[in-house]
Amino acid sequence: MSPAAEKRALQIAVALVLILPFTAAIAGVVGGPTFLGRPPVVTTDLDSHFRYVSGIFLAMLLAYASCIPGIEGKTERLRLLGFLTVVGGLARAWSLVSVGVPSIGHQIGLVIELGIAPAILLWQARVACRFEGKAREAGVGASR
């Protein structure tokens, strides 16, 4: 696969992976914890905290989306976002172990956070290296 084709495939993969989390983040901001489908007693503090965290999650997803154009040059930003994602996934895994297995949506989130996100980072690093090598061959940015 050519570097350009691999870059396009990575861009499409990132866009597709973001669809479900974007939906959850927006639902969390708009609906608070009640969007989870259970009618728990939701205190004002729980609602406030849940919407705040959902807002941070939404901002993080927007930052991920901003990496799609020119993804081959967004290594540092993607690594920071990936770090945040994996730490969040580890917190979710802690909940799974200490409280129990969550709903399927949260299980999918765990797979994205601890499986797909690191795989995307590795793939992006490969694409970045391929484009860096291509630029070096063309004599662009030869010495630092």
PDB file of N, CA, C and O in Angstrom, residues 59-119:
ATOM      1  N   ALA A  59     -14.362  17.448  24.380  1.00  0.00           N
ATOM      2  CA  ALA A  59     -13.229  18.266  23.935  1.00  0.00           C
ATOM      3  C   ALA A  59     -12.075  17.383  23.459  1.00  0.00           C
ATOM      4  O   ALA A  59     -11.418  17.678  22.452  1.00  0.00           O
ATOM      5  N   MET A  60     -11.827  16.299  24.177  1.00  0.00           N
ATOM      6  CA  MET A  60     -10.767  15.369  23.798  1.00  0.00           C
ATOM      7  C   MET A  60     -11.067  14.754  22.425  1.00  0.00           C
ATOM      8  O   MET A  60     -10.174  14.623  21.578  1.00  0.00           O
ATOM      9  N   LEU A  61     -12.323  14.410  22.200  1.00  0.00           N
ATOM     10  CA  LEU A  61     -12.709  13.830  20.910  1.00  0.00           C
ATOM     11  C   LEU A  61     -12.565  14.850  19.780  1.00  0.00           C
ATOM     12  O   LEU A  61     -12.167  14.498  18.667  1.00  0.00           O
ATOM     13  N   LEU A  62     -12.891  16.104  20.061  1.00  0.00           N
ATOM     14  CA  LEU A  62     -12.695  17.153  19.058  1.00  0.00           C
ATOM     15  C   LEU A  62     -11.206  17.307  18.745  1.00  0.00           C
ATOM     16  O   LEU A  62     -10.831  17.516  17.586  1.00  0.00           O
ATOM     17  N   ALA A  63     -10.358  17.173  19.766  1.00  0.00           N
ATOM     18  CA  ALA A  63      -8.911  17.230  19.537  1.00  0.00           C
ATOM     19  C   ALA A  63      -8.457  16.052  18.682  1.00  0.00           C
ATOM     20  O   ALA A  63      -7.618  16.206  17.784  1.00  0.00           O
ATOM     21  N   TYR A  64      -9.014  14.860  18.951  1.00  0.00           N
ATOM     22  CA  TYR A  64      -8.713  13.708  18.088  1.00  0.00           C
ATOM     23  C   TYR A  64      -9.137  14.007  16.647  1.00  0.00           C
ATOM     24  O   TYR A  64      -8.377  13.771  15.707  1.00  0.00           O
ATOM     25  N   ALA A  65     -10.338  14.515  16.478  1.00  0.00           N
ATOM     26  CA  ALA A  65     -10.844  14.802  15.127  1.00  0.00           C
ATOM     27  C   ALA A  65      -9.971  15.832  14.414  1.00  0.00           C
ATOM     28  O   ALA A  65      -9.777  15.751  13.196  1.00  0.00           O
ATOM     29  N   SER A  66      -9.414  16.777  15.179  1.00  0.00           N
ATOM     30  CA  SER A  66      -8.554  17.792  14.561  1.00  0.00           C
ATOM     31  C   SER A  66      -7.260  17.189  14.015  1.00  0.00           C
ATOM     32  O   SER A  66      -6.558  17.828  13.231  1.00  0.00           O
ATOM     33  N   CYS A  67      -6.944  15.969  14.420  1.00  0.00           N
ATOM     34  CA  CYS A  67      -5.734  15.299  13.940  1.00  0.00           C
ATOM     35  C   CYS A  67      -5.943  14.592  12.601  1.00  0.00           C
ATOM     36  O   CYS A  67      -4.969  14.200  11.960  1.00  0.00           O
ATOM     37  N   ILE A  68      -7.177  14.414  12.192  1.00  0.00           N
ATOM     38  CA  ILE A  68      -7.441  13.645  10.974  1.00  0.00           C
ATOM     39  C   ILE A  68      -6.791  14.296   9.753  1.00  0.00           C
ATOM     40  O   ILE A  68      -6.052  13.630   9.031  1.00  0.00           O
ATOM     41  N   PRO A  69      -7.016  15.602   9.504  1.00  0.00           N
ATOM     42  CA  PRO A  69      -6.280  16.213   8.383  1.00  0.00           C
ATOM     43  C   PRO A  69      -4.793  16.298   8.757  1.00  0.00           C
ATOM     44  O   PRO A  69      -4.461  16.693   9.880  1.00  0.00           O
ATOM     45  N   GLY A  70      -3.937  15.899   7.890  1.00  0.00           N
ATOM     46  CA  GLY A  70      -2.500  15.953   8.162  1.00  0.00           C
ATOM     47  C   GLY A  70      -2.075  15.023   9.284  1.00  0.00           C
ATOM     48  O   GLY A  70      -1.150  15.314  10.035  1.00  0.00           O
ATOM     49  N   ILE A  71      -2.747  13.881   9.394  1.00  0.00           N
ATOM     50  CA  ILE A  71      -2.516  12.949  10.510  1.00  0.00           C
ATOM     51  C   ILE A  71      -1.065  12.482  10.601  1.00  0.00           C
ATOM     52  O   ILE A  71      -0.574  12.191  11.685  1.00  0.00           O
ATOM     53  N   GLU A  72      -0.368  12.481   9.473  1.00  0.00           N
ATOM     54  CA  GLU A  72       1.015  12.017   9.481  1.00  0.00           C
ATOM     55  C   GLU A  72       1.934  12.941  10.288  1.00  0.00           C
ATOM     56  O   GLU A  72       3.007  12.524  10.717  1.00  0.00           O
ATOM     57  N   GLY A  73       1.513  14.176  10.523  1.00  0.00           N
ATOM     58  CA  GLY A  73       2.328  15.129  11.262  1.00  0.00           C
ATOM     59  C   GLY A  73       1.814  15.434  12.661  1.00  0.00           C
ATOM     60  O   GLY A  73       2.298  16.356  13.313  1.00  0.00           O
ATOM     61  N   LYS A  74       0.849  14.683  13.147  1.00  0.00           N
ATOM     62  CA  LYS A  74       0.221  14.980  14.441  1.00  0.00           C
ATOM     63  C   LYS A  74       0.631  14.001  15.543  1.00  0.00           C
ATOM     64  O   LYS A  74      -0.117  13.744  16.479  1.00  0.00           O
ATOM     65  N   THR A  75       1.848  13.497  15.462  1.00  0.00           N
ATOM     66  CA  THR A  75       2.306  12.465  16.390  1.00  0.00           C
ATOM     67  C   THR A  75       2.230  12.905  17.847  1.00  0.00           C
ATOM     68  O   THR A  75       1.694  12.174  18.690  1.00  0.00           O
ATOM     69  N   GLU A  76       2.763  14.069  18.177  1.00  0.00           N
ATOM     70  CA  GLU A  76       2.800  14.500  19.576  1.00  0.00           C
ATOM     71  C   GLU A  76       1.393  14.653  20.143  1.00  0.00           C
ATOM     72  O   GLU A  76       1.110  14.200  21.255  1.00  0.00           O
ATOM     73  N   ARG A  77       0.509  15.306  19.396  1.00  0.00           N
ATOM     74  CA  ARG A  77      -0.861  15.509  19.869  1.00  0.00           C
ATOM     75  C   ARG A  77      -1.570  14.172  20.053  1.00  0.00           C
ATOM     76  O   ARG A  77      -2.233  13.947  21.063  1.00  0.00           O
ATOM     77  N   LEU A  78      -1.411  13.283  19.091  1.00  0.00           N
ATOM     78  CA  LEU A  78      -2.058  11.971  19.193  1.00  0.00           C
ATOM     79  C   LEU A  78      -1.511  11.166  20.368  1.00  0.00           C
ATOM     80  O   LEU A  78      -2.267  10.456  21.039  1.00  0.00           O
ATOM     81  N   ARG A  79      -0.222  11.273  20.637  1.00  0.00           N
ATOM     82  CA  ARG A  79       0.343  10.542  21.781  1.00  0.00           C
ATOM     83  C   ARG A  79      -0.204  11.068  23.101  1.00  0.00           C
ATOM     84  O   ARG A  79      -0.486  10.292  24.017  1.00  0.00           O
ATOM     85  N   LEU A  80      -0.355  12.382  23.218  1.00  0.00           N
ATOM     86  CA  LEU A  80      -0.948  12.945  24.432  1.00  0.00           C
ATOM     87  C   LEU A  80      -2.394  12.474  24.587  1.00  0.00           C
ATOM     88  O   LEU A  80      -2.807  12.017  25.659  1.00  0.00           O
ATOM     89  N   LEU A  81      -3.173  12.564  23.510  1.00  0.00           N
ATOM     90  CA  LEU A  81      -4.560  12.107  23.557  1.00  0.00           C
ATOM     91  C   LEU A  81      -4.632  10.611  23.846  1.00  0.00           C
ATOM     92  O   LEU A  81      -5.492  10.162  24.606  1.00  0.00           O
ATOM     93  N   GLY A  82      -3.725   9.854  23.255  1.00  0.00           N
ATOM     94  CA  GLY A  82      -3.688   8.420  23.514  1.00  0.00           C
ATOM     95  C   GLY A  82      -3.368   8.114  24.964  1.00  0.00           C
ATOM     96  O   GLY A  82      -3.971   7.216  25.568  1.00  0.00           O
ATOM     97  N   PHE A  83      -2.445   8.860  25.552  1.00  0.00           N
ATOM     98  CA  PHE A  83      -2.114   8.695  26.968  1.00  0.00           C
ATOM     99  C   PHE A  83      -3.348   8.940  27.831  1.00  0.00           C
ATOM    100  O   PHE A  83      -3.667   8.152  28.725  1.00  0.00           O
ATOM    101  N   LEU A  84      -4.063  10.030  27.554  1.00  0.00           N
ATOM    102  CA  LEU A  84      -5.285  10.343  28.305  1.00  0.00           C
ATOM    103  C   LEU A  84      -6.315   9.231  28.147  1.00  0.00           C
ATOM    104  O   LEU A  84      -6.981   8.840  29.116  1.00  0.00           O
ATOM    105  N   THR A  85      -6.435   8.723  26.933  1.00  0.00           N
ATOM    106  CA  THR A  85      -7.401   7.661  26.652  1.00  0.00           C
ATOM    107  C   THR A  85      -7.054   6.386  27.407  1.00  0.00           C
ATOM    108  O   THR A  85      -7.924   5.752  28.010  1.00  0.00           O
ATOM    109  N   VAL A  86      -5.793   5.994  27.382  1.00  0.00           N
ATOM    110  CA  VAL A  86      -5.377   4.764  28.063  1.00  0.00           C
ATOM    111  C   VAL A  86      -5.540   4.910  29.581  1.00  0.00           C
ATOM    112  O   VAL A  86      -6.017   3.980  30.247  1.00  0.00           O
ATOM    113  N   VAL A  87      -5.193   6.060  30.135  1.00  0.00           N
ATOM    114  CA  VAL A  87      -5.381   6.262  31.580  1.00  0.00           C
ATOM    115  C   VAL A  87      -6.865   6.159  31.929  1.00  0.00           C
ATOM    116  O   VAL A  87      -7.239   5.520  32.920  1.00  0.00           O
ATOM    117  N   GLY A  88      -7.725   6.757  31.105  1.00  0.00           N
ATOM    118  CA  GLY A  88      -9.167   6.617  31.316  1.00  0.00           C
ATOM    119  C   GLY A  88      -9.607   5.165  31.220  1.00  0.00           C
ATOM    120  O   GLY A  88     -10.443   4.699  32.007  1.00  0.00           O
ATOM    121  N   GLY A  89      -9.050   4.431  30.280  1.00  0.00           N
ATOM    122  CA  GLY A  89      -9.370   3.012  30.134  1.00  0.00           C
ATOM    123  C   GLY A  89      -8.912   2.199  31.331  1.00  0.00           C
ATOM    124  O   GLY A  89      -9.596   1.270  31.771  1.00  0.00           O
ATOM    125  N   LEU A  90      -7.753   2.556  31.884  1.00  0.00           N
ATOM    126  CA  LEU A  90      -7.281   1.862  33.090  1.00  0.00           C
ATOM    127  C   LEU A  90      -8.218   2.128  34.267  1.00  0.00           C
ATOM    128  O   LEU A  90      -8.498   1.226  35.063  1.00  0.00           O
ATOM    129  N   ALA A  91      -8.730   3.355  34.363  1.00  0.00           N
ATOM    130  CA  ALA A  91      -9.702   3.669  35.417  1.00  0.00           C
ATOM    131  C   ALA A  91     -10.981   2.863  35.204  1.00  0.00           C
ATOM    132  O   ALA A  91     -11.575   2.346  36.158  1.00  0.00           O
ATOM    133  N   ARG A  92     -11.407   2.732  33.939  1.00  0.00           N
ATOM    134  CA  ARG A  92     -12.596   1.929  33.636  1.00  0.00           C
ATOM    135  C   ARG A  92     -12.343   0.458  33.969  1.00  0.00           C
ATOM    136  O   ARG A  92     -13.218  -0.231  34.490  1.00  0.00           O
ATOM    137  N   ALA A  93     -11.133  -0.035  33.696  1.00  0.00           N
ATOM    138  CA  ALA A  93     -10.795  -1.426  34.023  1.00  0.00           C
ATOM    139  C   ALA A  93     -10.806  -1.630  35.538  1.00  0.00           C
ATOM    140  O   ALA A  93     -11.248  -2.682  36.027  1.00  0.00           O
ATOM    141  N   TRP A  94     -10.335  -0.632  36.281  1.00  0.00           N
ATOM    142  CA  TRP A  94     -10.377  -0.708  37.745  1.00  0.00           C
ATOM    143  C   TRP A  94     -11.829  -0.863  38.216  1.00  0.00           C
ATOM    144  O   TRP A  94     -12.130  -1.662  39.088  1.00  0.00           O
ATOM    145  N   SER A  95     -12.726  -0.098  37.609  1.00  0.00           N
ATOM    146  CA  SER A  95     -14.150  -0.205  37.948  1.00  0.00           C
ATOM    147  C   SER A  95     -14.677  -1.599  37.632  1.00  0.00           C
ATOM    148  O   SER A  95     -15.412  -2.192  38.434  1.00  0.00           O
ATOM    149  N   LEU A  96     -14.289  -2.137  36.500  1.00  0.00           N
ATOM    150  CA  LEU A  96     -14.732  -3.478  36.107  1.00  0.00           C
ATOM    151  C   LEU A  96     -14.304  -4.507  37.150  1.00  0.00           C
ATOM    152  O   LEU A  96     -15.095  -5.347  37.565  1.00  0.00           O
ATOM    153  N   VAL A  97     -13.068  -4.404  37.614  1.00  0.00           N
ATOM    154  CA  VAL A  97     -12.542  -5.357  38.590  1.00  0.00           C
ATOM    155  C   VAL A  97     -13.157  -5.136  39.968  1.00  0.00           C
ATOM    156  O   VAL A  97     -13.509  -6.093  40.659  1.00  0.00           O
ATOM    157  N   SER A  98     -13.297  -3.892  40.378  1.00  0.00           N
ATOM    158  CA  SER A  98     -13.731  -3.617  41.745  1.00  0.00           C
ATOM    159  C   SER A  98     -15.246  -3.538  41.921  1.00  0.00           C
ATOM    160  O   SER A  98     -15.743  -3.822  43.009  1.00  0.00           O
ATOM    161  N   VAL A  99     -15.999  -3.194  40.871  1.00  0.00           N
ATOM    162  CA  VAL A  99     -17.454  -3.026  40.999  1.00  0.00           C
ATOM    163  C   VAL A  99     -18.223  -4.069  40.196  1.00  0.00           C
ATOM    164  O   VAL A  99     -19.272  -4.532  40.614  1.00  0.00           O
ATOM    165  N   GLY A 100     -17.703  -4.417  39.028  1.00  0.00           N
ATOM    166  CA  GLY A 100     -18.380  -5.403  38.196  1.00  0.00           C
ATOM    167  C   GLY A 100     -18.392  -5.002  36.739  1.00  0.00           C
ATOM    168  O   GLY A 100     -17.965  -3.911  36.370  1.00  0.00           O
ATOM    169  N   VAL A 101     -18.885  -5.910  35.930  1.00  0.00           N
ATOM    170  CA  VAL A 101     -18.907  -5.715  34.479  1.00  0.00           C
ATOM    171  C   VAL A 101     -19.977  -4.683  34.119  1.00  0.00           C
ATOM    172  O   VAL A 101     -21.139  -4.843  34.491  1.00  0.00           O
ATOM    173  N   PRO A 102     -19.589  -3.636  33.389  1.00  0.00           N
ATOM    174  CA  PRO A 102     -20.553  -2.609  32.993  1.00  0.00           C
ATOM    175  C   PRO A 102     -21.357  -3.041  31.764  1.00  0.00           C
ATOM    176  O   PRO A 102     -21.134  -4.126  31.217  1.00  0.00           O
ATOM    177  N   SER A 103     -22.227  -2.159  31.313  1.00  0.00           N
ATOM    178  CA  SER A 103     -23.041  -2.427  30.121  1.00  0.00           C
ATOM    179  C   SER A 103     -22.150  -2.563  28.884  1.00  0.00           C
ATOM    180  O   SER A 103     -20.970  -2.197  28.898  1.00  0.00           O
ATOM    181  N   ILE A 104     -22.741  -3.052  27.812  1.00  0.00           N
ATOM    182  CA  ILE A 104     -21.992  -3.317  26.572  1.00  0.00           C
ATOM    183  C   ILE A 104     -21.327  -2.050  26.016  1.00  0.00           C
ATOM    184  O   ILE A 104     -20.203  -2.103  25.524  1.00  0.00           O
ATOM    185  N   GLY A 105     -21.990  -0.914  26.119  1.00  0.00           N
ATOM    186  CA  GLY A 105     -21.393   0.329  25.628  1.00  0.00           C
ATOM    187  C   GLY A 105     -20.092   0.657  26.328  1.00  0.00           C
ATOM    188  O   GLY A 105     -19.114   1.074  25.704  1.00  0.00           O
ATOM    189  N   HIS A 106     -20.058   0.422  27.631  1.00  0.00           N
ATOM    190  CA  HIS A 106     -18.838   0.682  28.393  1.00  0.00           C
ATOM    191  C   HIS A 106     -17.781  -0.386  28.129  1.00  0.00           C
ATOM    192  O   HIS A 106     -16.588  -0.095  28.157  1.00  0.00           O
ATOM    193  N   GLN A 107     -18.217  -1.590  27.850  1.00  0.00           N
ATOM    194  CA  GLN A 107     -17.261  -2.633  27.473  1.00  0.00           C
ATOM    195  C   GLN A 107     -16.602  -2.284  26.136  1.00  0.00           C
ATOM    196  O   GLN A 107     -15.398  -2.466  25.965  1.00  0.00           O
ATOM    197  N   ILE A 108     -17.405  -1.778  25.204  1.00  0.00           N
ATOM    198  CA  ILE A 108     -16.855  -1.336  23.915  1.00  0.00           C
ATOM    199  C   ILE A 108     -15.869  -0.193  24.146  1.00  0.00           C
ATOM    200  O   ILE A 108     -14.795  -0.150  23.545  1.00  0.00           O
ATOM    201  N   GLY A 109     -16.226   0.730  25.053  1.00  0.00           N
ATOM    202  CA  GLY A 109     -15.315   1.825  25.395  1.00  0.00           C
ATOM    203  C   GLY A 109     -13.981   1.302  25.903  1.00  0.00           C
ATOM    204  O   GLY A 109     -12.923   1.787  25.513  1.00  0.00           O
ATOM    205  N   LEU A 110     -14.029   0.289  26.733  1.00  0.00           N
ATOM    206  CA  LEU A 110     -12.807  -0.312  27.274  1.00  0.00           C
ATOM    207  C   LEU A 110     -11.939  -0.897  26.154  1.00  0.00           C
ATOM    208  O   LEU A 110     -10.712  -0.719  26.149  1.00  0.00           O
ATOM    209  N   VAL A 111     -12.569  -1.551  25.195  1.00  0.00           N
ATOM    210  CA  VAL A 111     -11.826  -2.106  24.051  1.00  0.00           C
ATOM    211  C   VAL A 111     -11.172  -0.981  23.244  1.00  0.00           C
ATOM    212  O   VAL A 111     -10.011  -1.081  22.837  1.00  0.00           O
ATOM    213  N   ILE A 112     -11.921   0.100  23.038  1.00  0.00           N
ATOM    214  CA  ILE A 112     -11.365   1.244  22.303  1.00  0.00           C
ATOM    215  C   ILE A 112     -10.188   1.843  23.081  1.00  0.00           C
ATOM    216  O   ILE A 112      -9.122   2.099  22.513  1.00  0.00           O
ATOM    217  N   GLU A 113     -10.378   2.037  24.382  1.00  0.00           N
ATOM    218  CA  GLU A 113      -9.384   2.734  25.199  1.00  0.00           C
ATOM    219  C   GLU A 113      -8.095   1.946  25.399  1.00  0.00           C
ATOM    220  O   GLU A 113      -7.008   2.535  25.382  1.00  0.00           O
ATOM    221  N   LEU A 114      -8.210   0.644  25.574  1.00  0.00           N
ATOM    222  CA  LEU A 114      -7.008  -0.150  25.872  1.00  0.00           C
ATOM    223  C   LEU A 114      -6.539  -1.003  24.702  1.00  0.00           C
ATOM    224  O   LEU A 114      -5.466  -1.612  24.787  1.00  0.00           O
ATOM    225  N   GLY A 115      -7.298  -1.049  23.627  1.00  0.00           N
ATOM    226  CA  GLY A 115      -6.921  -1.845  22.467  1.00  0.00           C
ATOM    227  C   GLY A 115      -6.779  -1.030  21.199  1.00  0.00           C
ATOM    228  O   GLY A 115      -5.690  -0.914  20.628  1.00  0.00           O
ATOM    229  N   ILE A 116      -7.878  -0.435  20.778  1.00  0.00           N
ATOM    230  CA  ILE A 116      -7.888   0.282  19.492  1.00  0.00           C
ATOM    231  C   ILE A 116      -7.050   1.558  19.545  1.00  0.00           C
ATOM    232  O   ILE A 116      -6.286   1.832  18.611  1.00  0.00           O
ATOM    233  N   ALA A 117      -7.166   2.344  20.609  1.00  0.00           N
ATOM    234  CA  ALA A 117      -6.388   3.597  20.684  1.00  0.00           C
ATOM    235  C   ALA A 117      -4.879   3.338  20.606  1.00  0.00           C
ATOM    236  O   ALA A 117      -4.190   3.992  19.819  1.00  0.00           O
ATOM    237  N   PRO A 118      -4.341   2.385  21.383  1.00  0.00           N
ATOM    238  CA  PRO A 118      -2.901   2.108  21.222  1.00  0.00           C
ATOM    239  C   PRO A 118      -2.547   1.609  19.819  1.00  0.00           C
ATOM    240  O   PRO A 118      -1.489   1.963  19.282  1.00  0.00           O
ATOM    241  N   ALA A 119      -3.428   0.822  19.210  1.00  0.00           N
ATOM    242  CA  ALA A 119      -3.172   0.340  17.844  1.00  0.00           C
ATOM    243  C   ALA A 119      -3.152   1.508  16.858  1.00  0.00           C
ATOM    244  O   ALA A 119      -2.303   1.554  15.955  1.00  0.00           O
TER     245      ALA A 119
END
